Coordinates of C-alpha atoms in Angstrom, one line a residue:
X1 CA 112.3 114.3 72.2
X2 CA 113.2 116.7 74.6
X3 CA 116.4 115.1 75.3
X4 CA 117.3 115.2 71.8
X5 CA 116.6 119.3 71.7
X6 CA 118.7 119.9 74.5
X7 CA 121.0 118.2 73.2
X8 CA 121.1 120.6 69.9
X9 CA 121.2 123.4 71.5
X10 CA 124.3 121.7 73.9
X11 CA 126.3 121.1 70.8
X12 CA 125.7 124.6 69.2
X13 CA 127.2 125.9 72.3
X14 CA 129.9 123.4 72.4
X15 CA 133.1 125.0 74.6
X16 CA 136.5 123.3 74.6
X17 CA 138.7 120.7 76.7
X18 CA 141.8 120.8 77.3
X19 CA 144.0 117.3 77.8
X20 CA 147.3 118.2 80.1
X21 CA 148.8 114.7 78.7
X22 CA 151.7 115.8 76.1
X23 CA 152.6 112.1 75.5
X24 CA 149.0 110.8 74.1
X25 CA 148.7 110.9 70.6
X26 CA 145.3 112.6 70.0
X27 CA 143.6 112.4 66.7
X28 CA 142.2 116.1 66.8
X29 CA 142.2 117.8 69.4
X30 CA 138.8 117.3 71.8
X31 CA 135.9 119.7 72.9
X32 CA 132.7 118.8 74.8
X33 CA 130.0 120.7 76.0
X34 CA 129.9 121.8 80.1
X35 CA 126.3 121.1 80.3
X36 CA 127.1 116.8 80.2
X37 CA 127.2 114.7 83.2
X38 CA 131.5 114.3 82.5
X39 CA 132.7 111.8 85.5
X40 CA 136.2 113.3 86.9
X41 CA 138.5 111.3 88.6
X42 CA 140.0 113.1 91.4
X43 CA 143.0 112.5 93.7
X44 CA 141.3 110.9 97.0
X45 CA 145.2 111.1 98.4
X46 CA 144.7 112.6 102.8
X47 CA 145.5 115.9 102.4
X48 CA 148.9 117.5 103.6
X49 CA 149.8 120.8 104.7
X50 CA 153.8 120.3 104.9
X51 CA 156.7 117.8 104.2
X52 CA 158.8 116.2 106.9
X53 CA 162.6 114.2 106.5
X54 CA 160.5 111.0 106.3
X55 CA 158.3 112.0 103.4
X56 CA 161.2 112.8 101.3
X57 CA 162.9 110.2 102.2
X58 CA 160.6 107.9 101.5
X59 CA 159.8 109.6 98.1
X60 CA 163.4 109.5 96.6
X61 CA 163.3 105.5 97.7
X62 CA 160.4 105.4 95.4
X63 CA 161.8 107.6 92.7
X64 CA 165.7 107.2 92.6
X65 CA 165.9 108.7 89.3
X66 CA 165.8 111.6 90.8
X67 CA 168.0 111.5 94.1
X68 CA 170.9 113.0 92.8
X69 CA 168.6 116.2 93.6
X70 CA 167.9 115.1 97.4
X71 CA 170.0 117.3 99.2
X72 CA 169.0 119.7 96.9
X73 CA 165.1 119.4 97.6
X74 CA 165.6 118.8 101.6
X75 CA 167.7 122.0 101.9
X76 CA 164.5 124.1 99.6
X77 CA 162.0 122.5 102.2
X78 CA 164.3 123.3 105.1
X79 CA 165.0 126.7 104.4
X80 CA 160.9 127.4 104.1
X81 CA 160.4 124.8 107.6
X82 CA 158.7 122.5 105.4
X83 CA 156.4 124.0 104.4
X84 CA 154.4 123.3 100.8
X85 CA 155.6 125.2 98.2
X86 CA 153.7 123.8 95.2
X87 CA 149.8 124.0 96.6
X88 CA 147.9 126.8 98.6
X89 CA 144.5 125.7 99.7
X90 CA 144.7 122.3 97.9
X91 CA 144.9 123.5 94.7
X92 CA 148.2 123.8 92.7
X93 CA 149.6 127.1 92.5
X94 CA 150.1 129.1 89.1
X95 CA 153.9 128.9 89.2
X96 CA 153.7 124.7 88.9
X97 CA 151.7 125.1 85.6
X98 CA 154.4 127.3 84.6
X99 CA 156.9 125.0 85.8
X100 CA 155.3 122.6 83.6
X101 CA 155.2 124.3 80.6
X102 CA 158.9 125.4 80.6
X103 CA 160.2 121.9 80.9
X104 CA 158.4 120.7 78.1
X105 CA 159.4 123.3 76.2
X106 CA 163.4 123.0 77.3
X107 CA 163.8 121.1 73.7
X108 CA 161.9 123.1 71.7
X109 CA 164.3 125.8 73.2
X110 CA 167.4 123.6 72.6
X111 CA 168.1 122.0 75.6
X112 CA 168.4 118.4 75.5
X113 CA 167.0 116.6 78.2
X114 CA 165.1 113.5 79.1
X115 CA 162.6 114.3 81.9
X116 CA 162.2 111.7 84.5
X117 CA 158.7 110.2 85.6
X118 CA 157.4 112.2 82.6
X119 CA 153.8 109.6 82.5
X120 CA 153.8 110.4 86.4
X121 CA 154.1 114.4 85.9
X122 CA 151.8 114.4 83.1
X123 CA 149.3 113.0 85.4
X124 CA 149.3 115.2 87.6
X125 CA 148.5 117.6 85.1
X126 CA 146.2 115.8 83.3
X127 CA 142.6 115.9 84.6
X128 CA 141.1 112.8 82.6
X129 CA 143.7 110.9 84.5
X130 CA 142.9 108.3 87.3
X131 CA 146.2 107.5 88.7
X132 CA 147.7 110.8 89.5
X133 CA 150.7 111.0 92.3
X134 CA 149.3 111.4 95.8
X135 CA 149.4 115.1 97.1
X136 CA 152.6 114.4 98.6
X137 CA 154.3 112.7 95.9
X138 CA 153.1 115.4 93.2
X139 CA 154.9 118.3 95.6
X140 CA 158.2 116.4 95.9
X141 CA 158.0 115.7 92.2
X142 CA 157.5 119.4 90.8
X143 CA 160.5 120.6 93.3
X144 CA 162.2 117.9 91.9
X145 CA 161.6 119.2 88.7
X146 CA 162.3 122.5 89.4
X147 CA 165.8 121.6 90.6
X148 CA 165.8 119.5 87.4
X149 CA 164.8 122.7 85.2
X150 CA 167.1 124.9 87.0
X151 CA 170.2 122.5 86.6
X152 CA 169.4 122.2 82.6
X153 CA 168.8 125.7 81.8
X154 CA 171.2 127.9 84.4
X155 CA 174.0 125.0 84.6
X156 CA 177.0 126.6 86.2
X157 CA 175.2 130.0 87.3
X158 CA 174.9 130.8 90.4
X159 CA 172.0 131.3 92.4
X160 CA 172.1 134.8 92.3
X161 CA 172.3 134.6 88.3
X162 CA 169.3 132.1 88.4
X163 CA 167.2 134.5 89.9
X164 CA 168.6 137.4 88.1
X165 CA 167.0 135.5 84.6
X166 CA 163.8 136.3 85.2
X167 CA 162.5 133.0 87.2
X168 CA 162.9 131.7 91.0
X169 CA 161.2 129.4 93.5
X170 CA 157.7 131.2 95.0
X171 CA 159.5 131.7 98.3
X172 CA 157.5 132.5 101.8
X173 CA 159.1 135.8 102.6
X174 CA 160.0 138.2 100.3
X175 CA 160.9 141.8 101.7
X176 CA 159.2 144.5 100.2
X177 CA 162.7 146.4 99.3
X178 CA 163.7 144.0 97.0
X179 CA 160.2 143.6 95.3
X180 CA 159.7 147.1 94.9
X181 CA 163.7 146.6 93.7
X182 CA 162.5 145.5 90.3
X183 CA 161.4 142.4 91.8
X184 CA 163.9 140.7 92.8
X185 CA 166.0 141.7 89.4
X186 CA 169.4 144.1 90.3
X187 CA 168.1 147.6 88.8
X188 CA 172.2 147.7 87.6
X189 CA 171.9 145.0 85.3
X190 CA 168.4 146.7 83.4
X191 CA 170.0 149.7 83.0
X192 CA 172.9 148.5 81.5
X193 CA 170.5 146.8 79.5
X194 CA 171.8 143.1 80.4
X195 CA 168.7 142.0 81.3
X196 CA 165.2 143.0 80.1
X197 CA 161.7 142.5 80.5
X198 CA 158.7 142.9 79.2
X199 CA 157.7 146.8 78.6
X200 CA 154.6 146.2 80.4
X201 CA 156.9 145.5 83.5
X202 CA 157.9 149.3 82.9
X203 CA 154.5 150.6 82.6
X204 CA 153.3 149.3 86.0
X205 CA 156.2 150.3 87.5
X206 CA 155.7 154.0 86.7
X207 CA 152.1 153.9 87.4
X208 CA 153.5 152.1 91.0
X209 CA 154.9 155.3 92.0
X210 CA 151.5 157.4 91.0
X211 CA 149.4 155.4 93.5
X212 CA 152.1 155.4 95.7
X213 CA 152.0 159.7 95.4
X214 CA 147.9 159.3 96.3
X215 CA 148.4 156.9 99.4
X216 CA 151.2 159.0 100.7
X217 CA 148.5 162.0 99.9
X218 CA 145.3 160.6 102.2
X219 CA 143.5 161.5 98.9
X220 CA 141.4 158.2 98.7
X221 CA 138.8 159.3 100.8
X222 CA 135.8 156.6 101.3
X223 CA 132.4 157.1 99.1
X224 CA 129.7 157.0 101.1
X225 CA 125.8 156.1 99.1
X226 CA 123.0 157.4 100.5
X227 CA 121.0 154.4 101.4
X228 CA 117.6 155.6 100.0
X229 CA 119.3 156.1 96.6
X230 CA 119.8 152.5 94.3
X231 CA 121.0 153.5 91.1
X232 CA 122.2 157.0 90.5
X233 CA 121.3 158.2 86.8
X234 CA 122.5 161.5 84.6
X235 CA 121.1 165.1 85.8
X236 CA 120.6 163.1 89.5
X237 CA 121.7 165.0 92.2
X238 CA 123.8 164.0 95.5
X239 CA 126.9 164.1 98.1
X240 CA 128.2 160.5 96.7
X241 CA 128.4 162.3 93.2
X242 CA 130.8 165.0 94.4
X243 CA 132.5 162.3 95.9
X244 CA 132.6 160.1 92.7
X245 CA 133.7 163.4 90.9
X246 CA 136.9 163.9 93.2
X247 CA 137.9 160.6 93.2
X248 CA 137.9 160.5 89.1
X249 CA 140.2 163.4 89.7
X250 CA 142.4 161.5 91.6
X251 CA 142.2 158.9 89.1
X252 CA 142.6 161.2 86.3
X253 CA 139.9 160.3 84.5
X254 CA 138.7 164.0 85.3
X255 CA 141.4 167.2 84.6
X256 CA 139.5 169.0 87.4
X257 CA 137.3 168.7 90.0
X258 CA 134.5 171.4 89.6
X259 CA 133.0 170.5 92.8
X260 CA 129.6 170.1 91.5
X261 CA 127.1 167.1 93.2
X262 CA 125.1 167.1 90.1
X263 CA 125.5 164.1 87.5
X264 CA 126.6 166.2 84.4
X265 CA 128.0 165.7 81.1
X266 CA 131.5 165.9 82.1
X267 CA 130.9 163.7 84.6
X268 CA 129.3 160.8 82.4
X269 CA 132.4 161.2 80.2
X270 CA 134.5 160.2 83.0
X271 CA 132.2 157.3 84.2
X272 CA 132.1 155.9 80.9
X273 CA 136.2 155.9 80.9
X274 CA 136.3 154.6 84.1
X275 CA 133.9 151.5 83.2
X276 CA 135.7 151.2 80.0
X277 CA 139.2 150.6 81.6
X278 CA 137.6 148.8 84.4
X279 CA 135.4 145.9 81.7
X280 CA 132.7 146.9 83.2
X281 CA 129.1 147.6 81.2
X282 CA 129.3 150.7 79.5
X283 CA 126.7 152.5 80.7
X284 CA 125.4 155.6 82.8
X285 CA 124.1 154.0 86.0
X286 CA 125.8 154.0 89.0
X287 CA 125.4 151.2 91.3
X288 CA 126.4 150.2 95.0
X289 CA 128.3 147.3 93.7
X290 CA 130.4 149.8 91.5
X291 CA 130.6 152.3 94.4
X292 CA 132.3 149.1 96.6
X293 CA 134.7 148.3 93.2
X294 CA 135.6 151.8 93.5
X295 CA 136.4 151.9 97.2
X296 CA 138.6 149.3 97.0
X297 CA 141.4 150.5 99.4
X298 CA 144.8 152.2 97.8
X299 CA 146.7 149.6 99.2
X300 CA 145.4 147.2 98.0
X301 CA 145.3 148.0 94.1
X302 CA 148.9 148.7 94.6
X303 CA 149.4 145.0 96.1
X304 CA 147.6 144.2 92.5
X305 CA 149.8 146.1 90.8
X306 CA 153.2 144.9 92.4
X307 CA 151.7 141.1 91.8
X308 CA 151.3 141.8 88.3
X309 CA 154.9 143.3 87.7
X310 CA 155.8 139.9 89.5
X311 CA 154.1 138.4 85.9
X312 CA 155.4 140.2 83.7
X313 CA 158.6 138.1 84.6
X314 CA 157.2 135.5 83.5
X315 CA 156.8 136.2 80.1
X316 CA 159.8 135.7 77.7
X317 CA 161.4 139.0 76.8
X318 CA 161.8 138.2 72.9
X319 CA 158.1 137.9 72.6
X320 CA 157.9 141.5 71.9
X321 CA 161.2 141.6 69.7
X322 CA 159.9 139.5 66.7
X323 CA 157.7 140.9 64.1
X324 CA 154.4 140.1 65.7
X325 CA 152.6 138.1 68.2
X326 CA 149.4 136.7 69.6
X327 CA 148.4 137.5 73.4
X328 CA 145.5 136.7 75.7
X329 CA 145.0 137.9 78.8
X330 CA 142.3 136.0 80.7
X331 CA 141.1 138.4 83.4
X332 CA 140.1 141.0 80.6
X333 CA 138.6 138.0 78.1
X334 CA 140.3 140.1 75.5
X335 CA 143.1 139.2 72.6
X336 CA 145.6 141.5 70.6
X337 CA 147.3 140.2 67.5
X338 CA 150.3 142.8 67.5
X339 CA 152.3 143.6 64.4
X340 CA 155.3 145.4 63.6
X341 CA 154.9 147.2 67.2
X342 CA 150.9 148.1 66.9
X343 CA 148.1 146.4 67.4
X344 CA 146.5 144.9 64.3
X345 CA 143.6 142.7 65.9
X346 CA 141.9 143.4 69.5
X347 CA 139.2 140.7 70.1
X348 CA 137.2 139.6 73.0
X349 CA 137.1 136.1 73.8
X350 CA 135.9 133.9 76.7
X351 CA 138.0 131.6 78.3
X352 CA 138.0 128.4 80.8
X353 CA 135.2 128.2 83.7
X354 CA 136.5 128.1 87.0
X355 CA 136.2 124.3 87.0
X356 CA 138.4 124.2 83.7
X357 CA 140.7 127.2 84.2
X358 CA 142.8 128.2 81.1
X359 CA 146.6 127.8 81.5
X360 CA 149.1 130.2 81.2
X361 CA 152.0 129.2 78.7
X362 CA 153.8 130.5 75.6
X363 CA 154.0 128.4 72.4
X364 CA 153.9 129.3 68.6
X365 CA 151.2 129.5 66.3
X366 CA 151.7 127.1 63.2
X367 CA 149.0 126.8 61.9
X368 CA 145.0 127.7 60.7
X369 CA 142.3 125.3 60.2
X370 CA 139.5 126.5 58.2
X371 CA 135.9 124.2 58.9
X372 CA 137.2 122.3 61.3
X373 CA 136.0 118.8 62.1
X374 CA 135.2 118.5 65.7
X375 CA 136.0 114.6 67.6
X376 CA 133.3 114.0 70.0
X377 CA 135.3 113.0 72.7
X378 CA 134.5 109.0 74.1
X379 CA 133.5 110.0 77.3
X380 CA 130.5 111.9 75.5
X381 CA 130.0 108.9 73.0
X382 CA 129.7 106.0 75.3
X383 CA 127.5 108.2 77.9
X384 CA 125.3 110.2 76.3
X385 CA 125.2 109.5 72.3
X386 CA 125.1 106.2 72.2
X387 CA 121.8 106.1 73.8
X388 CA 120.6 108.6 71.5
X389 CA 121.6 106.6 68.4
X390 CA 120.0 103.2 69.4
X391 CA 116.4 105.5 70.0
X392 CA 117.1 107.8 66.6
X393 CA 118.8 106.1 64.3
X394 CA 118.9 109.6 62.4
X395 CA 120.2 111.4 64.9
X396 CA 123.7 111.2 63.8
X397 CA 122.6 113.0 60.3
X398 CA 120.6 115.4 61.6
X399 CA 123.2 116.6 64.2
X400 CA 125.4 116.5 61.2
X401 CA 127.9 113.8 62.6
X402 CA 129.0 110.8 61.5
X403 CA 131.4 107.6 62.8
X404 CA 135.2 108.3 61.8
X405 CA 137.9 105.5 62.8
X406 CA 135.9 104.1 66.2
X407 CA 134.6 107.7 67.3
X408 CA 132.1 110.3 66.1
X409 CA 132.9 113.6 64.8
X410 CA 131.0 116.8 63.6
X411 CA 131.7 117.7 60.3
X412 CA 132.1 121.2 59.2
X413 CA 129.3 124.2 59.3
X414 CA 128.7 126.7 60.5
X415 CA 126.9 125.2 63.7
X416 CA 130.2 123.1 64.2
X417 CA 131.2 123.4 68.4
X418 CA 134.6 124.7 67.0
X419 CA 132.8 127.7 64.4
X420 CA 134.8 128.0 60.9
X421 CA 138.3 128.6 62.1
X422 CA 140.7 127.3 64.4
X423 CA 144.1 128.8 65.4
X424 CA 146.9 126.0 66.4
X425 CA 149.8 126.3 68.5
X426 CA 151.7 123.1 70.1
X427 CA 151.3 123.2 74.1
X428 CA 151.2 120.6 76.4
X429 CA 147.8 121.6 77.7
X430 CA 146.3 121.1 74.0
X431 CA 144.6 124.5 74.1
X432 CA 144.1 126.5 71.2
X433 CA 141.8 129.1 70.0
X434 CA 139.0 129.2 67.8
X435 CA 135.3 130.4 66.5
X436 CA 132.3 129.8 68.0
X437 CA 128.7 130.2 66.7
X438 CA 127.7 130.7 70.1
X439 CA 128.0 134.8 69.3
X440 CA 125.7 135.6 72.1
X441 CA 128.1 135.0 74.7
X442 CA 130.3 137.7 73.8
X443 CA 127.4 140.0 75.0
X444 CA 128.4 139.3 78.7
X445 CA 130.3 141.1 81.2
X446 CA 132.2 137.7 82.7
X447 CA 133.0 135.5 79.9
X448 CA 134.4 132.1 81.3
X449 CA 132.7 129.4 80.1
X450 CA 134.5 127.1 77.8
X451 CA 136.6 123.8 79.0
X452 CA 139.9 125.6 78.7
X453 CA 140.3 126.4 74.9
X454 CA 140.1 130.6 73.8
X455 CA 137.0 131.3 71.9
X456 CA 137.5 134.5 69.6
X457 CA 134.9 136.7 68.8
X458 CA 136.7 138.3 65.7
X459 CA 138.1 134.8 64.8
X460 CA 137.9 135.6 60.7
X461 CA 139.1 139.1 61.4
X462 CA 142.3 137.5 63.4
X463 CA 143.0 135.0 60.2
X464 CA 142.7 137.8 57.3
X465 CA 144.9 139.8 59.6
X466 CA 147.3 137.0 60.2
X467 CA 147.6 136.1 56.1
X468 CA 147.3 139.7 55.2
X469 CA 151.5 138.9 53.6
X470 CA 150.1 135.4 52.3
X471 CA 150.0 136.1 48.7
X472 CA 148.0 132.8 48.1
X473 CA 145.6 133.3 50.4
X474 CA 143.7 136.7 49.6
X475 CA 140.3 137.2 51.5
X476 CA 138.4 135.2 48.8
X477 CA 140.2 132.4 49.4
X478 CA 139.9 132.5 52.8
X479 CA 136.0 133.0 52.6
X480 CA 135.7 129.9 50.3
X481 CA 138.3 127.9 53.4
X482 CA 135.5 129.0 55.6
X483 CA 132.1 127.7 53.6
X484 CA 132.1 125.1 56.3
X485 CA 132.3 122.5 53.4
X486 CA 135.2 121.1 53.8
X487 CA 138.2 121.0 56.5
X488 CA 141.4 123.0 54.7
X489 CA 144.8 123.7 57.0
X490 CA 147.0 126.7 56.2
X491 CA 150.6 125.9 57.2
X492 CA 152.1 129.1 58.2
X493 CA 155.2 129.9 57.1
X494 CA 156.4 132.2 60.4
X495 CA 155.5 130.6 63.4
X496 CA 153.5 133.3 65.3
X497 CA 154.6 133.6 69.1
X498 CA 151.4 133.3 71.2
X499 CA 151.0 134.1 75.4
X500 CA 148.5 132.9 77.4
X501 CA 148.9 135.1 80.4
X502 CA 147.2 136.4 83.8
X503 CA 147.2 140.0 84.0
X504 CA 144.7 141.2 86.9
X505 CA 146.2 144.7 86.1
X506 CA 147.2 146.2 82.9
X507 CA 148.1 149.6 81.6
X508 CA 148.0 150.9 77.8
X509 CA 150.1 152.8 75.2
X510 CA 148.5 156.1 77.0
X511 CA 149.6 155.0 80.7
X512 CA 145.8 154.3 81.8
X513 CA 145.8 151.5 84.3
X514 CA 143.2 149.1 84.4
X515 CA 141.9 147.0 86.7
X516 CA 140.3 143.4 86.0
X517 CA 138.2 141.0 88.0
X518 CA 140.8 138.1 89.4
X519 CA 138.3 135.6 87.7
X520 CA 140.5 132.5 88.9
X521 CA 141.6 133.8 92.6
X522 CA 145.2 133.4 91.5
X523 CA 146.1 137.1 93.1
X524 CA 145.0 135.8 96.4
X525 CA 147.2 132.4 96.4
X526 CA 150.3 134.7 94.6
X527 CA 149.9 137.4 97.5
X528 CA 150.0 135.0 99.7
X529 CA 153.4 133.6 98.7
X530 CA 154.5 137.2 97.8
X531 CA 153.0 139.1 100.4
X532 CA 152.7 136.8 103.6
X533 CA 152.0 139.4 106.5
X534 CA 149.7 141.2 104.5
X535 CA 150.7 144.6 104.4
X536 CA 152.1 146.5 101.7
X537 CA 154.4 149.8 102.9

């Protein structure tokens, strides 16, 4: 019986997982709890830390389709002494998800094209998969892609144009001239207003040259806590608060510093700024962990903020043109619907555990789904359910599942894994958005827990606010669609543009910076490839 309780309380807190195969026909899209045993194939291919002429040799013997790129690859792998481009420390690197995203979206975007080995790049994609490409073949096959890419999209530019677009190859050495250049964009063609980027691009930029201003300054003096102190609290009284207070200054959170070592009013107002911007508990209480956050060295938040300007690339510059748009940005676990210029909807949300990291991509929402069904996914049937079944033959009923075309399935309610609403948009991660009734969560500070899929905290909020023009679907409506009685799907009729994105640092309408915790180490790996000696000047 205690199995079986567990097991309820698994299923309330259901999170989502996300399949990378874009060529299997699911029948809804699958979730399953983290707490199950799940067996994961993984790639037991020797590990590699370069390519040689052999290797790609060899690989374009194996895969001819693609050798009319082999001089093409062998001259990329020359040029960076063969070194990997598409791993750092075993794991792929952000910019091959991306990679991987664009080219399945080339005909969505109206390029015709027929990707080659696409079952043998899906694998390497796809996590449920047990024949992915060995480590070698899966580098050699994404920078044949990537010449693949670049040859559909930029055909006849050269590469000077390619680069100019808004997308290059992660190279090993990058001088700091042309980063700080606009990142490797010509600063003639954005003002002339030929090519543009993302206005958060802009925003980073200026606040750049403000941290640049204090490191030139020497006005980021260390704070020091006084080791007998643990916590420091309103009306407490020491050196390390004069210290907090000038560095606030610096910050701006505080107009002036009144030299003061007490822990006053004006000072909590600032703290409490400082923690909002930061995502940090909003509360009084100092700590030594914040006092570390906050001696985090100049240099370094200005690497952070160069790497996310770097990002903002990324992101296609019509996404802010159209009429509105869905973004997430993981590091922050927060979500803004944004309408007609403004924000109508900011939610938090918690996103993919470490183990099951959330991808960045772009796609468009077409859809809500109001009481979803959840499909238990097979793995889950055949090794823990089925067990349960043959010992309760009630348990289906009272879990409120039932059998549905060879597989099990959770009908609508409000204890359903996927809440009352989901939010679809086609990717070729199968990630989408949805409710939860596990509301708790939201309460914590770090909020990465599900399987890959975005779990909204203000999930009804975000549909009333999406079908706030929907003359058929007034709130009523919408609160009978979400009764949890029966599974109902809204078709929208504008496609709503939705990013996925990474942003480590972030700066609002106001020109506050803030700084979020890099909750999937991808700043480290991009520094690395950005950044390779370590030093920003």
């Amino acid at each position: 019986m205690r199995k079986i309780t567990l097991l309820s309380a698994i299923l309330m807190l259901a999170f989502p997982l996300t399949s990378f195969n874009s060529n299997k026909k699911h029948i809804l899209f699958n979730e399953y709890p983290p707490f199950f045993n799940i067996h994961k194939e993984t790639n037991n291919s020797k590990t590699i830390t370069g390519i040689n002429n052999a290797t790609i040799a060899s690989f374009f013997k194996n895969y001819p389709k693609f050798s009319t790129y082999q001089s093409d690859v062998d001259q990329l792998y020359k040029s960076r002494n063969y070194k990997m481009i598409w791993y750092d420390n075993n794991e792929l690197i952000e910019f091959a998800h991306l990679l991987y995203q664009k080219v399945n979206m080339l005909e969505k975007e109206g390029v015709k094209s027929t990707v080659p080995y696409r079952d043998q790049i899906d694998f390497i994609f796809n996590e449920t998969e047990a024949n992915k490409p060995s480590q070698s073949d899966t580098e050699l096959l994404l920078t044949s892609l990537y010449v693949f890419y670049t040859n559909k999209v930029y055909e006849g530019l050269d590469a000077k144009q390619v680069q100019n677009l808004g997308w290059f190859l992660p190279k090993k050495s990058i001088s700091y001239d042309k980063l700080l250049d606009s990142l490797l964009v010509d600063p003639k063609l954005l003002d002339k207003g030929k090519i543009g980027l993302f206005s958060q691009y802009y925003k980073l930029r200026d606040v750049l040259d403000k941290y640049r201003k204090i490191q030139k300054t020497n006005d980021w003096e260390p704070i020091t806590m006084d080791p007998s102190i643990q916590i420091l609290k309103p009306l407490d009284s020491s050196k390390t608060i004069g210290q907090i207070r000038h560095r606030l200054v610096v910050l701006g959170d505080l107009k002036q510093d009144s030299k003061r070592n007490v822990y006053d009013q004006e000072l909590m107002d600032a703290v409490l700024n400082y923690k909002r911007k930061y995502g940090l508990a909003l509360n009084y209480k100092i700590d030594a962990e914040q006092i570390s956050q906050m001696n985090e060295p100049i240099e370094d938040r200005i690497r952070t903020i160069m790497l996310n300007m770097e990002r903002c690339r990324w992101i296609p510059a019509e996404l802010e043109k159209g009429k509105e748009y869905v973004m997430v940005n993981i590091p922050s676990y927060h979500l803004v619907y944004v309408k007609n210029g403004a924000y109508e909807l900011v939610s938090d949300v918690f996103v993919g555990s470490r183990l099951n990291k959330t991808v960045i991509f772009s796609s468009k929402m077409d859809r809500i789904v109001f009481s979803p069904y959840w499909t238990v996914p097979q793995s889950i049937v055949k090794n823990e359910l089925r067990s349960l079944i043959a010992s309760d033959k009630n348990y289906l009923k009272d879990h409120n599942m039932e059998w549905f075309n060879g597989t099990i399935r959770q009908k609508p309610g409000p204890n359903n894994s996927l809440g009352l609403v989901k939010f679809l948009f086609p990717n070729p991660n199968d990630i989408y958005m949805h409710d939860t009734p596990a509301k708790s969560l939201f309460l914590a500070q770090d909020r990465a827990f599900s399987h890959g899929c975005i779990n909204v905290q203000k999930a009804k909020d975000l549909a009333v606010a999406i079908l706030k023009d929907y003359p058929d679907w007034p709130i009523d409506r919408i609160d009978n669609a979400m009764s949890g009685e029966k599974e109902t799907v809204c078709m929208l009729k504008n496609k709503i543009p939705v990013y996925i994105g990474y942003f480590t640092a972030w700066v609002n309408d106001a020109g506050e910076i803030s700084f979020y915790k890099d909750v999937y180490d991808r700043d480290s790996s991009l520094s690395s490839l950005l950044f390779p000696d370590k030093t920003v000047n």
